[in-house]
PDB file of C-alpha atoms in Angstrom:
ATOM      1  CA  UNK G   1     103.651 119.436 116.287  1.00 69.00           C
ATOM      2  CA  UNK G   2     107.016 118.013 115.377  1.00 83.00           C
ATOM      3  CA  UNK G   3     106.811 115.641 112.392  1.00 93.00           C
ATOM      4  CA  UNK G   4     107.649 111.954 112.561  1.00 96.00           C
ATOM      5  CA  UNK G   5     111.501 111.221 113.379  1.00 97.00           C
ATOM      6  CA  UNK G   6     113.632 108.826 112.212  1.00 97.00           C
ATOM      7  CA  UNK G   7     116.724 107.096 113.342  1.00 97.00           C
ATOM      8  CA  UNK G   8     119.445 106.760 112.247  1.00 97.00           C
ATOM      9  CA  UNK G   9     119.297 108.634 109.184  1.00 96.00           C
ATOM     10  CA  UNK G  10     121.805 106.882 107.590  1.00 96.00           C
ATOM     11  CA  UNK G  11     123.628 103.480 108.074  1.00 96.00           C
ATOM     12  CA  UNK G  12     126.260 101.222 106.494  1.00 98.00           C
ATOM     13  CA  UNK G  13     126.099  97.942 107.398  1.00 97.00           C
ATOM     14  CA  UNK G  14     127.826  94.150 106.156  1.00 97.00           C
ATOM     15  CA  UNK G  15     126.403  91.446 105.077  1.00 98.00           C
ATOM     16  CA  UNK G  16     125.048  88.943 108.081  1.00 97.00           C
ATOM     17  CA  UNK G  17     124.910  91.455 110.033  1.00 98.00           C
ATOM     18  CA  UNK G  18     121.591  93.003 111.780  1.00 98.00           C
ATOM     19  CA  UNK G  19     120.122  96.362 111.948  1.00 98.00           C
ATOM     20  CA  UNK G  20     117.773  98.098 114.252  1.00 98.00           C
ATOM     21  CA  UNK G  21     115.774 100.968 113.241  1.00 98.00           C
ATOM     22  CA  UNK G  22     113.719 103.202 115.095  1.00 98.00           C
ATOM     23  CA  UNK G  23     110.928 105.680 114.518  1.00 98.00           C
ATOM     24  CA  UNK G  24     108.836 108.488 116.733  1.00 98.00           C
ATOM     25  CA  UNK G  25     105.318 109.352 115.386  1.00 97.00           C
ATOM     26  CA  UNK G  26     103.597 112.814 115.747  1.00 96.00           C
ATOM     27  CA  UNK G  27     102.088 112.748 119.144  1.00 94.00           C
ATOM     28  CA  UNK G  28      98.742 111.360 119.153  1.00 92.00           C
ATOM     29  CA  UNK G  29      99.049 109.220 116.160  1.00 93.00           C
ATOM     30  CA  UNK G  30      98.749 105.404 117.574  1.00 92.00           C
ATOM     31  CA  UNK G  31      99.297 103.768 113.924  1.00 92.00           C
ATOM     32  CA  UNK G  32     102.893 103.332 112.732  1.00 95.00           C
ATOM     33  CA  UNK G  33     103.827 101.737 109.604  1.00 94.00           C
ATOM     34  CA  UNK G  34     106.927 101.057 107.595  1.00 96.00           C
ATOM     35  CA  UNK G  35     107.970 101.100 104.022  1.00 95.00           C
ATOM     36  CA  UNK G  36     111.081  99.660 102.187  1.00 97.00           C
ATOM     37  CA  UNK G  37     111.613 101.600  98.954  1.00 95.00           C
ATOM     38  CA  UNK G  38     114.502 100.581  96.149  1.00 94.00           C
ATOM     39  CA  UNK G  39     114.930 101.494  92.663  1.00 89.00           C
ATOM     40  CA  UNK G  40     114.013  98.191  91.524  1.00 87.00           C
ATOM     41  CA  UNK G  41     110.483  97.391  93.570  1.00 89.00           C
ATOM     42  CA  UNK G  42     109.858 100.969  94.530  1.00 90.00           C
ATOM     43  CA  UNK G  43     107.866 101.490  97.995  1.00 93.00           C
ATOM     44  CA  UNK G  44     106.692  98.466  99.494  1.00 94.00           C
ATOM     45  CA  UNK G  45     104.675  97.712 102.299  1.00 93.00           C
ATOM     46  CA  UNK G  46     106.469  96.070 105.092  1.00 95.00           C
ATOM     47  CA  UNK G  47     104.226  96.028 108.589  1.00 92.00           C
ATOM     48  CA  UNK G  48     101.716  98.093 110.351  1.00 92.00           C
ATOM     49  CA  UNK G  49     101.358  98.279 113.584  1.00 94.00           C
ATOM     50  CA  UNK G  50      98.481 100.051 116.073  1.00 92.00           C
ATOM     51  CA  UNK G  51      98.186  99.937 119.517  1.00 91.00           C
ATOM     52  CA  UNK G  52     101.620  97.742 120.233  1.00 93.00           C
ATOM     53  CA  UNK G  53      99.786  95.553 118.027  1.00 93.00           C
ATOM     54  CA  UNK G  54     101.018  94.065 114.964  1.00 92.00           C
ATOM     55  CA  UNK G  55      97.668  94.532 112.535  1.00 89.00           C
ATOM     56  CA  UNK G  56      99.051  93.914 109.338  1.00 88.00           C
ATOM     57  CA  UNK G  57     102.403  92.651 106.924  1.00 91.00           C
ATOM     58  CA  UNK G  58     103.311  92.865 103.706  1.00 91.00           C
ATOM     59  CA  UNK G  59     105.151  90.199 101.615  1.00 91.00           C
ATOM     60  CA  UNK G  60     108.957  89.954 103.560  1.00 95.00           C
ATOM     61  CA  UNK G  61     111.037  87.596 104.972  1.00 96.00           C
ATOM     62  CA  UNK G  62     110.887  86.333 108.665  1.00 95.00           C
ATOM     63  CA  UNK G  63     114.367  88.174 108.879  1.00 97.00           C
ATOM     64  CA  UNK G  64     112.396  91.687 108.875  1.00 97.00           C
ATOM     65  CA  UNK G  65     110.299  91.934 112.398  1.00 97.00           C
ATOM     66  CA  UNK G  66     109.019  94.696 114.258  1.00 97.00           C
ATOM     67  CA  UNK G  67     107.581  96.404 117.279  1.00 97.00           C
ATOM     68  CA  UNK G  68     105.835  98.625 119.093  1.00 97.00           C
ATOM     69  CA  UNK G  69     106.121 100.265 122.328  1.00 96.00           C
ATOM     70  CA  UNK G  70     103.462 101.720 124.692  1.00 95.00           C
ATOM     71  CA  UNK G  71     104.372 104.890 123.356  1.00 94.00           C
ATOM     72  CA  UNK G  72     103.697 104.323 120.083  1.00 94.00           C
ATOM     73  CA  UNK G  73     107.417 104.606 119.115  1.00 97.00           C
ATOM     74  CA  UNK G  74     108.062 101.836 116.982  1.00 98.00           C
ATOM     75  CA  UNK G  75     111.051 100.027 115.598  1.00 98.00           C
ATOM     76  CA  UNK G  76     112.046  97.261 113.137  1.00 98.00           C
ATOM     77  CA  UNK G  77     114.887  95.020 112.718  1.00 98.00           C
ATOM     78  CA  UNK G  78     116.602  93.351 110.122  1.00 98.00           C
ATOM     79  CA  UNK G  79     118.600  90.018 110.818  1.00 96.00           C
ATOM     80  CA  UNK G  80     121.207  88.353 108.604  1.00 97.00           C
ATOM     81  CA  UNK G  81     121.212  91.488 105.942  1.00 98.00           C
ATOM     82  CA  UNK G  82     121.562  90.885 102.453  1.00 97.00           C
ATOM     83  CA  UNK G  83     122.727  92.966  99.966  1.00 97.00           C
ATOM     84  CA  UNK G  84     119.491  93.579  98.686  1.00 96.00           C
ATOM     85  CA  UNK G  85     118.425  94.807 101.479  1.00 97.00           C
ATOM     86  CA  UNK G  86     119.636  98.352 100.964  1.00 97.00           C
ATOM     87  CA  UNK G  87     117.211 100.364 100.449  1.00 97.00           C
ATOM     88  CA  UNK G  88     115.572 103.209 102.004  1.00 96.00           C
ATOM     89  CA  UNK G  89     113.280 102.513 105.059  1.00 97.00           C
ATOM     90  CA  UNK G  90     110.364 104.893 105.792  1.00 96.00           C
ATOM     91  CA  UNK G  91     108.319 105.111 108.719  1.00 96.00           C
ATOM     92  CA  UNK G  92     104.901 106.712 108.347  1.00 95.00           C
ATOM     93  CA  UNK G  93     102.221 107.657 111.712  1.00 94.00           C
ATOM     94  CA  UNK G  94      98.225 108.297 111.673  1.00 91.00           C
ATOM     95  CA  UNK G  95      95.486 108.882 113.919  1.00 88.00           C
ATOM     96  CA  UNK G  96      93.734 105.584 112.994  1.00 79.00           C
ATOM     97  CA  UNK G  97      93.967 102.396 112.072  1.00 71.00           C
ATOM     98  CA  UNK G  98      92.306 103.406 108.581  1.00 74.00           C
ATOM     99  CA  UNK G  99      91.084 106.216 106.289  1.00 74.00           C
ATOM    100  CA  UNK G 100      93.354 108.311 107.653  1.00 80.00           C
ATOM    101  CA  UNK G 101      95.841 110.476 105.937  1.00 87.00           C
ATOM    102  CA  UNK G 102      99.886 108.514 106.706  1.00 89.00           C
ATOM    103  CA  UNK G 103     102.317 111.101 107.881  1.00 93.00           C
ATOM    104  CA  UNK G 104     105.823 110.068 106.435  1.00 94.00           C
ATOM    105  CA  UNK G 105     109.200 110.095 107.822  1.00 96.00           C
ATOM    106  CA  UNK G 106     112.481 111.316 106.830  1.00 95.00           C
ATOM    107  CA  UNK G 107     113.561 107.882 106.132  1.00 96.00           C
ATOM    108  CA  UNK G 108     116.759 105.825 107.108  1.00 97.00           C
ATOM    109  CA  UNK G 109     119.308 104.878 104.395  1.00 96.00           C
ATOM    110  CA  UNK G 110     120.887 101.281 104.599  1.00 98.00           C
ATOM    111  CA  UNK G 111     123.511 100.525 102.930  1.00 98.00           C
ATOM    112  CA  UNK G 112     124.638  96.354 102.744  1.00 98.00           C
ATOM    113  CA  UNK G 113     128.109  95.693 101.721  1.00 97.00           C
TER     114      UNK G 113
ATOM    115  CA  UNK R   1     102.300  93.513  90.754  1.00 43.00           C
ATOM    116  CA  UNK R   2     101.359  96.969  91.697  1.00 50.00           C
ATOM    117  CA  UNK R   3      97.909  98.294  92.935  1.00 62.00           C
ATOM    118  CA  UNK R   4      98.533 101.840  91.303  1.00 69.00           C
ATOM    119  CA  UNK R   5     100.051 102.504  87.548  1.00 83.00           C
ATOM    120  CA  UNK R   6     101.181 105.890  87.156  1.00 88.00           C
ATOM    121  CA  UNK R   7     100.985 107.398  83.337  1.00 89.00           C
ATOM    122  CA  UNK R   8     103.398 109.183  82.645  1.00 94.00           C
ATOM    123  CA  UNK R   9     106.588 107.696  84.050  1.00 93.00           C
ATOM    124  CA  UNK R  10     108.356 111.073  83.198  1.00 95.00           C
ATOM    125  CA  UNK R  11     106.897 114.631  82.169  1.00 96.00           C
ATOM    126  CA  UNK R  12     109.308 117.542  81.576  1.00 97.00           C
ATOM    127  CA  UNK R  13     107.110 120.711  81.212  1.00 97.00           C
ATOM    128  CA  UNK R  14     108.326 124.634  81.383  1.00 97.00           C
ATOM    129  CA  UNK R  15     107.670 126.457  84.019  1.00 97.00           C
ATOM    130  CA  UNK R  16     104.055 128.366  84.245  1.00 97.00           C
ATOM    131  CA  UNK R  17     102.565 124.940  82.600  1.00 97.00           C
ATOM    132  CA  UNK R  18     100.168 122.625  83.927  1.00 98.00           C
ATOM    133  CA  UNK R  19     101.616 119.293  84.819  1.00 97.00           C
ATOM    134  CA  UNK R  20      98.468 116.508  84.679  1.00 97.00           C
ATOM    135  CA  UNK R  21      99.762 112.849  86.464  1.00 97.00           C
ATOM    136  CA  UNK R  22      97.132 109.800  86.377  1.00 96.00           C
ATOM    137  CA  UNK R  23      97.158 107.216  88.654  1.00 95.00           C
ATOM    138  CA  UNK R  24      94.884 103.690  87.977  1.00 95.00           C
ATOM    139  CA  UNK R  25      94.393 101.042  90.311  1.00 92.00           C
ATOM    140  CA  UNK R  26      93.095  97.782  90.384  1.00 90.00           C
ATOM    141  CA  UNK R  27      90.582  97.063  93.451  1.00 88.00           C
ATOM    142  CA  UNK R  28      88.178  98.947  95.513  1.00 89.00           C
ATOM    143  CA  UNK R  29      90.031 101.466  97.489  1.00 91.00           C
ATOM    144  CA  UNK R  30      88.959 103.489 100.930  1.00 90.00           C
ATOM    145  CA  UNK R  31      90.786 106.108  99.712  1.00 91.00           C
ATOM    146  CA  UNK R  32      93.279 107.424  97.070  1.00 94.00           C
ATOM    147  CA  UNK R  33      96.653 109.435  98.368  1.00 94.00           C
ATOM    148  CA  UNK R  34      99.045 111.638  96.260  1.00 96.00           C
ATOM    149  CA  UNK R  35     102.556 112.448  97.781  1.00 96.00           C
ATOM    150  CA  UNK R  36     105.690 114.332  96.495  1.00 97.00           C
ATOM    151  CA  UNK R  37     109.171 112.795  96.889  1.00 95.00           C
ATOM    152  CA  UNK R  38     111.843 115.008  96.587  1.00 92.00           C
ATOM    153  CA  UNK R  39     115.465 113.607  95.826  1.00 82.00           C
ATOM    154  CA  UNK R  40     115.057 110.419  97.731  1.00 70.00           C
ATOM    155  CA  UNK R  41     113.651 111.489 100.658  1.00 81.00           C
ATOM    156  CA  UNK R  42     110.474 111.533 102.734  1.00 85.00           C
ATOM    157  CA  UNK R  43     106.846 111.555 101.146  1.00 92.00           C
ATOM    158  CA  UNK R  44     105.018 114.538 101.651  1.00 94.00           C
ATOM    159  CA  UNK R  45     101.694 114.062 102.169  1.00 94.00           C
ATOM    160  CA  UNK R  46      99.927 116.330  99.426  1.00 96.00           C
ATOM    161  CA  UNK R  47      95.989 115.505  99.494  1.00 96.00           C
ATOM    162  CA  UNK R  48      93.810 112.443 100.571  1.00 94.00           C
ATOM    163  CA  UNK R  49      90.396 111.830  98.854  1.00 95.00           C
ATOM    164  CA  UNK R  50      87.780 109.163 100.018  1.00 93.00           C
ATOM    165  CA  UNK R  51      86.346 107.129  97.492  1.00 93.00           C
ATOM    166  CA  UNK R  52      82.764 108.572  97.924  1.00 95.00           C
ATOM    167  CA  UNK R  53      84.551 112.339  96.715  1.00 97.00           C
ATOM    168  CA  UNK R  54      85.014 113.077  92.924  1.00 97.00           C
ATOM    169  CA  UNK R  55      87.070 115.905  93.542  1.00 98.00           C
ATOM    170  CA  UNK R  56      89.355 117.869  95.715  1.00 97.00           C
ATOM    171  CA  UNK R  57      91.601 121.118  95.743  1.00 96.00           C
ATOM    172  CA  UNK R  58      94.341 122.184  97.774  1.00 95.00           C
ATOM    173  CA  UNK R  59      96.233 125.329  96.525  1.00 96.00           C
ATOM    174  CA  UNK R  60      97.478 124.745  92.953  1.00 97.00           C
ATOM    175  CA  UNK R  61      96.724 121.456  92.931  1.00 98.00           C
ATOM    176  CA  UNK R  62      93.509 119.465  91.634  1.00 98.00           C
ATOM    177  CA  UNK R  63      92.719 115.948  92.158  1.00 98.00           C
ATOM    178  CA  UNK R  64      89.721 114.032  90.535  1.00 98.00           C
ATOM    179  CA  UNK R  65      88.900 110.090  91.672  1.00 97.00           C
ATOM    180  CA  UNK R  66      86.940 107.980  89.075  1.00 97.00           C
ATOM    181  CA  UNK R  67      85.518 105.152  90.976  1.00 95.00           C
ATOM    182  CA  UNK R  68      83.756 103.716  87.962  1.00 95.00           C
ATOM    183  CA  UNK R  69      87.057 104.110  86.133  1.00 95.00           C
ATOM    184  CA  UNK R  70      89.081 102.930  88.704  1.00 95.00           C
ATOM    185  CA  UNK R  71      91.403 106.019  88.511  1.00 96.00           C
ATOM    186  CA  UNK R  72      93.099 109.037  89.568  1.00 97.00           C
ATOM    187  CA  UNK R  73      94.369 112.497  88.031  1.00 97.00           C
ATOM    188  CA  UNK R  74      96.791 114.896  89.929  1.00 98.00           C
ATOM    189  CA  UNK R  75      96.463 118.594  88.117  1.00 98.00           C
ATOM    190  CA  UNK R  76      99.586 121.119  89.462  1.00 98.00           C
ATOM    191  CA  UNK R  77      98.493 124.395  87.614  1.00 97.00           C
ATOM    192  CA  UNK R  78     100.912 127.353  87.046  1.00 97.00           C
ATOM    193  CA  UNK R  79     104.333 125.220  87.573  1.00 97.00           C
ATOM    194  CA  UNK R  80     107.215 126.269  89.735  1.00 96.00           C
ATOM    195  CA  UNK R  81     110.719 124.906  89.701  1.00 95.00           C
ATOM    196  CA  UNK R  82     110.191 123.733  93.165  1.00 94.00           C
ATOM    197  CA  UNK R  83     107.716 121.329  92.119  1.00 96.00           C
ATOM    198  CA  UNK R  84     110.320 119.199  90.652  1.00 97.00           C
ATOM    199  CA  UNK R  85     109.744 115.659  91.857  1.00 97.00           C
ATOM    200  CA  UNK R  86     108.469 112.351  92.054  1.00 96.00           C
ATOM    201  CA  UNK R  87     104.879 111.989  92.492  1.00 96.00           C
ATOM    202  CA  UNK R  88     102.827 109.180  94.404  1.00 95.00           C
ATOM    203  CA  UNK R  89      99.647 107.770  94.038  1.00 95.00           C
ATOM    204  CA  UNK R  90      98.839 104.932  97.253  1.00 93.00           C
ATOM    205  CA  UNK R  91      95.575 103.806  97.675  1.00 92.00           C
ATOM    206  CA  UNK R  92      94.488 102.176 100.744  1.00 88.00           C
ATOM    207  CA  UNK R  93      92.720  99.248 100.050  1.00 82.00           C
ATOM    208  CA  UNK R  94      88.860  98.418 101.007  1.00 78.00           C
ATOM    209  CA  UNK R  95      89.722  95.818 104.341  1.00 73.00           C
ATOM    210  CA  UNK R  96      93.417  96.663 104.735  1.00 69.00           C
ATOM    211  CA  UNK R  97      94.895  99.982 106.498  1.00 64.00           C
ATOM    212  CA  UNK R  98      98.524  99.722 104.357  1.00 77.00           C
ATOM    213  CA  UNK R  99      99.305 101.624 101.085  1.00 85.00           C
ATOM    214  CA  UNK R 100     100.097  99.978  98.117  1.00 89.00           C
ATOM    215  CA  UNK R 101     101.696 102.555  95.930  1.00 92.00           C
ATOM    216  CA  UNK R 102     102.393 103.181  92.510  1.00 90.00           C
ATOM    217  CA  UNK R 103     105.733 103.399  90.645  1.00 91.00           C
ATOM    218  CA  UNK R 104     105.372 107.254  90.530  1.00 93.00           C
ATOM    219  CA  UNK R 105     105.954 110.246  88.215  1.00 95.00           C
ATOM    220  CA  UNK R 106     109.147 111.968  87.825  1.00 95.00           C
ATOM    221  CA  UNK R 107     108.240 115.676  87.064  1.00 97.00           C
ATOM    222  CA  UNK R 108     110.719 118.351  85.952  1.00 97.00           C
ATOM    223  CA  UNK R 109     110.047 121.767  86.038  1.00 97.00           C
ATOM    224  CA  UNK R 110     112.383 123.533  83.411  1.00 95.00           C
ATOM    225  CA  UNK R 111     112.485 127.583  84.336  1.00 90.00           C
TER     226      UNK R 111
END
């Protein structure tokens, strides 16, 4: 099976601007979830979703927002960037909603200037 | 502040060693993960154990879960320089499906 994919892999954006980022799980996993991880706060949990349901978000602004599609393909956005939003952005896909082991992503690299 | 502490922050070993990471965490867990993290890149997934296991093997490496203790160990036996990375801990809290991972390890194989 091919592994979770992630696009784009890298990305250099300004300030105020917004991003889009997208992610493909391993066929058959329904659960997609995303990750922010910086030098500073390491890997942080950012939203889950299962079933083109939103089931769960971690401790972000209203700027980062996400979805998912029928497919399970999932993607999140980022409005009115900030410089400290560069980071790297990792997707991850499951079977399940829980217990199961998170399948992780290349990752996409924003850069905010 | 973080779920998962990882001791040491660094370990430099030679090659052929034993490399031991711990991992503690806070609340009840569902299940403890360890991933590798090469360069900045994707986690790879390296084992999973529930929290009603004590302890798990996959290849060279070992992993024990002390739920009384509230911690973790990750044992890579017989070193390569390939293992040179940063190792995870994320446990998956009792309730909630998301990870909330620790700071890691940064290992260093020396050959």
């Amino acid at each position: 099976k091919a592994g979770v994919t992630q696009t784009p892999r890298y990305l250099i954006k300004t300030r105020g601007q917004q991003v889009t980022l997208s992610c493909s799980p391993i066929s058959g996993h329904r659960s997609v979830s995303w990750y922010q991880q910086t030098p500073g706060q390491g890997l942080q949990f950012l939203f889950e979703y299962f079933s083109e349901t939103q089931r769960n978000k971690g401790n972000f602004p209203g700027r980062f927002s996400g979805r998912q599609f029928s497919n399970s393909r999932s993607e999140m956005n980022v409005s009115t960037l900030e410089l400290g939003d560069s980071a790297l952005y990792l997707c991850a896909s499951s079977l399940a909603l829980r217990g199961e082991t998170q399948y992780f992503g290349p990752g996409t690299r924003l850069l905010v200037l | 502040s973080q779920q998962g502490e990882e001791d040491p922050q660094a370990l430099s070993i030679q090659e052929g060693e034993n490399a031991t990471m711990n991992c503690s965490y806070k609340t009840s867990i569902n299940n403890l993960q360890w991933y590798r993290q090469n360069s900045g890149r994707g986690l790879v997934h390296l084992i999973l154990i529930r929290s009603n296991e004590r302890e798990k093997h996959s290849g060279r490496l070992r992993v024990t879960l002390d739920t009384s203790k509230k911690s973790s160990s990750l044992l890579i036996t017989a070193s390569r320089a390939a293992d040179t990375a940063s190792y995870f801990c994320a446990t998956e809290l009792q309730g909630a499906q998301k990870l909330v991972f620790g700071q890691g390890t940064r290992l260093t194989i020396n050959p």
